Amino acid sequence: MPGPGEFELIREYFGSRFNTGARQGSDAHTVALGIGDDCALLNPPAGKVLATSVDTLVAGVHFPAAEDPFRIACRALRVNLSDLAAMNAEPLWFTLALTLRDSDPQWLEPFARGLAQTANQYGITLVGGDTTKGPLSITIQVTGACEQPLRRDGAGAGDRVFVSNQLGAAAAALPLILREVDGSVTQMEQAYAAYHFPEPQFAVARAIGPYASAALDISDGFLGDLGHICEASGLGADLDLDNFPVAELARSMNGETALETALTGGDDYQLCFTLPEKHLQTVQKLQLPITAVGRMRAAAGIQCSLDGKPWQPGATGYRHF
Ligand code: ADP
Ligand code: MG
């Protein structure tokens, strides 16, 4: 098999490109020992709770096998970072379990570059991993620290429901990225940005952290994911869709069904959170990129209205099985 062996591979691609925990303006030196020993040795920041999450991306299932490795790496890490943001955790460390068909430098170099660029941008450090041979698959485990975790089970009846930025861009992007349909230059740019470079919502999470009652990141579609908050909190929700923030790409690609795309399409990684009425004015003054879309209620189920009439979408979120 051409290319570097396992240990050279780890050293060359994952050993030295990552900042080592001495992040500017944050908890310095949380990594006592990084890659190279049997375990990493880590110093948890004092007085904080650790938040940890793991995700696996399998070639041919979660991304096309021939996809650009730089973009795969950026997306894989951003998607994991989004889970930290949704919990209002600050990024600290991650591990990478990589299964590769072969050790092809043409694939590894851009993959490692995308991973390092993203990691250094968000101040998260690679502290270990595992490298095996087999069908391409990428498992990333992230760990962060939080003072005010945002859980799914804290919503109260009467709380307002908010979403960050716009929804539907990533779902509208997929047929463009898979080349199932043609798009303009602008649409292709919007598609790659939305699908491969989702923005973990750390700034919004930090700002709402002291006030929100529940939160999650929207990975499988807004309605389905809001359903998780409803279930965990033992509530339902009434949604008013007249001002729902539909992404421009969803509008330009899907026209009349754009609202449906925004409500049920996955992969946007925006935040959905609930806010007790008493904090509404305080949070509105923060001028965040957020939209109020409804209200939690005691009775189970989610009901939507559009133009003052009841409205129902076709499906509720992507199901893996
Ligand atoms: P062990 O056999 O003790 O599990 P490995 O040979 O799997 O050790 O790994 C050696 C070192 O390299 C460990 O510190 C491990 O965390 C690190 N490592 C292995 N693969 C990766 C990877 N893909 N990314 C980052 N670190 C890795
Ligand atoms: Mg190992």
Coordinates of C-alpha atoms and ligand atoms in Angstrom, one line a residue:
M1 CA 0.0 0.0 0.0
P2 CA 1.6 3.3 -1.1
G3 CA 1.7 6.3 1.3
P4 CA 2.9 6.6 4.9
G5 CA 2.5 3.9 7.5
E6 CA 0.2 4.3 10.5
F7 CA 2.6 6.1 12.9
E8 CA 4.1 8.4 10.2
L9 CA 0.6 9.2 9.1
I10 CA -0.6 10.2 12.6
R11 CA 2.6 12.3 13.1
E12 CA 2.5 14.0 9.7
Y13 CA -1.2 14.7 9.4
F14 CA -2.5 14.9 13.0
G15 CA 0.5 15.4 15.2
S16 CA 1.6 19.0 14.9
R17 CA -0.9 21.1 13.1
F18 CA -3.2 21.8 16.0
N19 CA -2.9 24.4 18.7
T20 CA -2.3 22.8 22.0
G21 CA -4.9 24.2 24.4
A22 CA -3.2 27.6 25.0
R23 CA -6.1 29.5 23.4
Q24 CA -6.1 33.2 23.6
G25 CA -8.5 34.6 26.1
S26 CA -9.6 31.2 27.4
D27 CA -8.5 28.4 29.7
A28 CA -4.8 28.0 28.8
H29 CA -2.9 24.7 29.1
T30 CA -5.9 22.4 29.5
V31 CA -3.9 19.7 27.6
A32 CA -1.2 18.3 29.9
L33 CA -0.3 15.6 27.4
G34 CA -1.6 15.4 23.8
I35 CA -1.2 12.9 20.9
G36 CA 1.4 10.1 21.3
D37 CA 0.9 8.3 24.5
D38 CA -1.7 5.7 25.5
C39 CA -4.1 8.4 26.7
A40 CA -4.2 12.2 26.5
L41 CA -4.0 13.9 29.9
L42 CA -6.4 16.8 30.3
N43 CA -7.1 19.4 32.9
P44 CA -10.8 20.2 33.2
P45 CA -11.3 23.9 33.8
A46 CA -12.2 24.5 37.5
G47 CA -15.8 25.0 38.4
K48 CA -17.3 23.9 35.1
V49 CA -19.2 20.9 33.8
L50 CA -17.8 19.0 30.9
A51 CA -20.0 18.4 27.9
T52 CA -19.2 15.6 25.5
S53 CA -20.6 14.3 22.3
V54 CA -19.7 11.9 19.5
D55 CA -20.8 11.6 15.8
T56 CA -19.8 9.2 13.0
L57 CA -19.9 10.1 9.4
V58 CA -19.9 7.1 7.0
A59 CA -18.9 7.6 3.3
G60 CA -21.9 6.8 1.1
V61 CA -24.3 7.4 3.9
H62 CA -23.6 10.8 5.4
F63 CA -21.5 12.2 2.6
P64 CA -20.7 11.1 -1.0
A65 CA -17.5 9.0 -1.0
A66 CA -16.0 11.1 -3.8
E67 CA -16.6 14.4 -1.9
D68 CA -13.7 16.9 -1.5
P69 CA -11.8 15.8 1.7
F70 CA -11.2 19.4 2.8
R71 CA -14.9 20.0 2.9
I72 CA -15.7 16.7 4.6
A73 CA -13.3 17.6 7.4
C74 CA -14.7 21.1 7.9
R75 CA -18.3 19.8 8.0
A76 CA -17.5 16.9 10.2
L77 CA -15.9 19.1 12.9
R78 CA -18.4 21.9 12.5
V79 CA -21.3 19.5 13.0
N80 CA -19.8 18.2 16.2
L81 CA -19.0 21.8 17.4
S82 CA -22.6 22.6 16.9
D83 CA -23.6 20.1 19.6
L84 CA -21.3 21.9 22.0
A85 CA -22.7 25.3 21.0
A86 CA -26.3 24.0 21.5
M87 CA -25.3 23.0 25.0
N88 CA -23.7 26.4 25.6
A89 CA -20.3 24.7 26.1
E90 CA -17.0 26.3 25.1
P91 CA -14.9 24.0 22.9
L92 CA -11.9 22.3 24.6
W93 CA -10.7 19.0 23.0
F94 CA -11.6 16.5 20.4
T95 CA -10.5 13.0 19.3
L96 CA -10.7 11.5 15.8
A97 CA -11.3 7.9 14.9
L98 CA -10.5 7.6 11.2
T99 CA -11.2 4.5 9.1
L100 CA -9.4 4.7 5.7
R101 CA -9.4 2.4 2.7
D102 CA -5.7 3.3 2.2
S103 CA -3.3 6.0 3.4
D104 CA -3.5 8.2 0.4
P105 CA -1.7 11.5 0.9
Q106 CA -3.9 13.1 -1.8
W107 CA -6.9 12.6 0.5
L108 CA -5.2 12.9 3.9
E109 CA -3.4 16.3 3.2
P110 CA -6.6 18.3 2.4
F111 CA -8.5 16.4 5.1
A112 CA -6.0 17.3 7.8
R113 CA -5.8 20.9 6.4
G114 CA -9.6 21.3 6.7
L115 CA -9.6 19.8 10.2
A116 CA -6.8 21.9 11.5
Q117 CA -8.2 25.1 10.0
T118 CA -11.6 24.5 11.6
A119 CA -10.1 23.4 14.9
N120 CA -7.9 26.4 15.2
Q121 CA -10.7 28.8 14.2
Y122 CA -12.9 27.5 17.0
G123 CA -10.2 27.0 19.6
I124 CA -10.6 23.2 19.9
T125 CA -7.5 20.9 20.2
L126 CA -7.0 17.4 18.8
V127 CA -5.8 15.3 21.7
G128 CA -5.9 11.7 20.3
G129 CA -7.7 9.2 18.1
D130 CA -7.5 5.9 16.3
T131 CA -6.5 5.0 12.8
T132 CA -7.8 1.8 11.2
K133 CA -8.2 0.3 7.7
G134 CA -11.6 -0.2 6.2
P135 CA -14.5 1.6 4.4
L136 CA -14.0 5.4 4.9
S137 CA -15.6 6.6 8.1
I138 CA -14.9 9.6 10.4
T139 CA -15.8 9.6 14.1
I140 CA -15.2 12.8 16.1
Q141 CA -15.8 13.1 19.8
V142 CA -15.8 16.7 21.1
T143 CA -15.6 17.9 24.7
G144 CA -16.3 21.3 26.0
A145 CA -16.9 23.1 29.3
C146 CA -20.0 24.9 30.4
E147 CA -21.2 27.0 33.2
Q148 CA -24.8 27.3 32.1
P149 CA -25.8 24.2 30.1
L150 CA -28.8 24.5 27.8
R151 CA -30.7 21.3 28.1
R152 CA -33.7 20.1 26.1
D153 CA -35.9 19.4 29.1
G154 CA -36.1 22.8 30.7
A155 CA -38.9 24.5 28.6
G156 CA -42.0 25.8 30.5
A157 CA -45.5 26.3 29.2
G158 CA -45.9 29.9 27.8
D159 CA -42.1 30.1 26.9
R160 CA -41.5 31.7 23.5
V161 CA -39.8 29.5 20.8
F162 CA -37.0 31.1 18.9
V163 CA -34.7 30.0 16.0
S164 CA -31.4 31.5 15.0
N165 CA -30.6 32.9 11.5
Q166 CA -32.5 31.2 8.6
L167 CA -33.5 27.6 7.9
G168 CA -33.8 25.5 4.8
A169 CA -30.5 26.4 3.1
A170 CA -28.7 23.1 3.6
A171 CA -31.7 21.0 2.5
A172 CA -32.1 23.2 -0.6
A173 CA -28.3 22.8 -1.2
L174 CA -28.2 19.0 -1.3
P175 CA -29.6 18.5 -4.9
L176 CA -27.2 21.2 -6.1
I177 CA -24.2 19.5 -4.4
L178 CA -25.2 16.1 -5.6
R179 CA -25.5 17.7 -9.1
E180 CA -29.1 16.5 -9.4
V181 CA -30.1 20.0 -10.5
D182 CA -28.2 23.0 -12.0
G183 CA -27.8 26.2 -10.1
S184 CA -26.4 29.7 -10.8
V185 CA -23.0 30.6 -9.5
T186 CA -24.6 32.4 -6.5
Q187 CA -26.8 29.4 -5.7
M188 CA -23.8 27.0 -5.9
E189 CA -21.8 29.3 -3.5
Q190 CA -24.7 29.4 -1.1
A191 CA -25.1 25.7 -1.4
Y192 CA -21.5 24.9 -0.5
A193 CA -21.4 27.4 2.3
A194 CA -24.7 26.1 3.8
Y195 CA -23.9 22.4 3.5
H196 CA -20.2 22.2 4.2
F197 CA -19.6 25.2 6.4
P198 CA -22.5 25.3 8.9
E199 CA -21.7 27.9 11.5
P200 CA -21.9 26.5 15.1
Q201 CA -24.0 29.1 17.0
F202 CA -21.6 29.8 19.9
A203 CA -22.3 33.6 19.9
V204 CA -26.0 33.2 20.1
A205 CA -25.8 30.4 22.7
R206 CA -23.4 32.5 24.9
A207 CA -25.8 35.5 24.7
I208 CA -29.0 33.5 25.5
G209 CA -27.3 31.2 28.0
P210 CA -28.4 33.1 31.1
Y211 CA -32.0 33.4 30.0
A212 CA -33.1 30.4 27.8
S213 CA -34.9 27.5 29.4
A214 CA -34.1 24.9 26.7
A215 CA -32.1 24.6 23.5
L216 CA -30.8 22.3 20.8
D217 CA -29.2 22.5 17.4
I218 CA -31.4 21.8 14.4
S219 CA -29.8 18.9 12.6
D220 CA -32.8 16.8 11.5
G221 CA -35.3 19.5 10.7
F222 CA -36.9 22.2 12.8
L223 CA -40.3 20.5 13.5
G224 CA -38.8 17.2 14.4
D225 CA -36.1 18.8 16.6
L226 CA -38.6 21.1 18.3
G227 CA -40.5 17.9 18.9
H228 CA -37.5 16.7 21.0
I229 CA -37.8 19.8 23.2
C230 CA -41.5 19.2 23.5
E231 CA -41.1 15.6 24.5
A232 CA -38.2 16.2 26.9
S233 CA -40.1 19.1 28.6
G234 CA -43.5 17.3 28.6
L235 CA -45.1 20.1 26.5
G236 CA -46.4 21.0 23.1
A237 CA -46.0 24.1 20.9
D238 CA -48.1 26.5 18.9
L239 CA -46.2 28.0 15.9
D240 CA -47.0 31.1 13.9
L241 CA -45.3 30.6 10.6
D242 CA -46.0 34.1 9.0
N243 CA -42.5 35.4 9.8
F244 CA -40.6 32.1 9.8
P245 CA -37.0 32.8 8.7
V246 CA -36.7 30.9 5.4
A247 CA -33.2 30.9 3.9
E248 CA -32.7 32.7 0.5
L249 CA -31.4 29.5 -1.1
A250 CA -34.6 27.6 -0.1
R251 CA -36.7 30.4 -1.6
S252 CA -34.8 30.6 -4.9
M253 CA -34.6 26.8 -5.3
N254 CA -37.9 25.6 -3.9
G255 CA -40.3 28.5 -4.5
E256 CA -43.7 27.7 -3.1
T257 CA -42.5 24.8 -1.0
A258 CA -39.6 26.9 0.6
L259 CA -41.4 27.2 3.9
E260 CA -41.8 23.4 4.0
T261 CA -38.1 23.0 3.3
A262 CA -37.2 25.4 6.2
L263 CA -39.5 23.5 8.6
T264 CA -38.5 20.0 7.8
G265 CA -35.1 20.1 6.0
G266 CA -32.1 19.0 8.0
D267 CA -28.4 19.9 8.3
D268 CA -28.7 23.7 9.0
Y269 CA -27.3 23.5 12.6
Q270 CA -29.1 26.6 13.7
L271 CA -30.3 26.9 17.3
C272 CA -33.8 26.4 18.5
F273 CA -34.4 27.6 22.0
T274 CA -37.2 28.5 24.4
L275 CA -37.3 31.7 26.4
P276 CA -39.5 32.5 29.5
E277 CA -41.7 35.5 28.9
K278 CA -40.0 37.5 31.7
H279 CA -36.7 37.5 29.8
L280 CA -38.2 38.5 26.4
Q281 CA -37.3 42.2 26.6
T282 CA -33.8 41.7 27.8
V283 CA -33.0 39.2 25.0
Q284 CA -34.7 41.4 22.4
K285 CA -32.4 44.2 23.4
L286 CA -29.3 42.0 22.6
Q287 CA -30.0 42.4 18.8
L288 CA -29.3 38.8 18.1
P289 CA -30.0 37.1 14.7
I290 CA -33.0 35.3 16.1
T291 CA -36.7 35.1 15.3
A292 CA -39.7 34.3 17.6
V293 CA -41.7 31.6 15.9
G294 CA -44.1 30.4 18.5
R295 CA -44.9 29.4 22.1
M296 CA -44.7 26.3 24.2
R297 CA -48.0 25.1 25.7
A298 CA -49.1 22.4 28.1
A299 CA -50.9 20.2 25.7
A300 CA -48.7 17.8 23.7
G301 CA -48.2 18.1 19.9
I302 CA -47.1 20.9 17.6
Q303 CA -49.7 23.0 15.8
C304 CA -48.9 25.5 13.1
S305 CA -50.8 28.4 11.7
L306 CA -50.2 30.4 8.5
D307 CA -52.2 33.5 7.5
G308 CA -54.4 32.8 10.6
K309 CA -55.3 29.3 9.3
P310 CA -54.1 25.9 10.6
W311 CA -51.3 24.6 8.4
Q312 CA -49.6 21.2 8.2
P313 CA -46.3 20.2 6.5
G314 CA -45.8 16.9 4.7
A315 CA -43.1 15.3 6.8
T316 CA -41.3 15.9 10.2
G317 CA -37.5 15.5 9.8
Y318 CA -35.0 13.0 8.4
R319 CA -35.1 9.5 9.9
H320 CA -32.0 7.4 9.9
F321 CA -33.9 4.1 10.1
Ligands
ADP1 P1 -2.8 2.5 21.1 O1 -2.4 1.3 20.3 O2 -2.1 2.7 22.4 O3 -4.3 2.8 21.1 P2 -2.4 4.1 18.7 O4 -1.3 3.5 18.0 O5 -3.8 3.8 18.3 O6 -2.2 3.8 20.3 O7 -2.2 5.6 18.7 C1 -1.0 6.2 19.1 C2 -1.3 7.7 19.4 O8 -1.7 8.4 18.3 C3 -2.3 7.9 20.5 O9 -2.0 9.0 21.3 C4 -3.6 8.2 19.7 O10 -4.5 9.0 20.5 C5 -3.0 8.9 18.5 N1 -3.8 8.8 17.3 C6 -4.0 7.7 16.6 N2 -4.8 7.9 15.5 C7 -5.1 9.2 15.5 C8 -5.8 10.1 14.7 N3 -6.5 9.7 13.6 N4 -5.9 11.4 15.1 C9 -5.3 11.8 16.2 N5 -4.5 11.1 17.0 C10 -4.4 9.8 16.7
MG2 MG -5.5 2.8 19.2

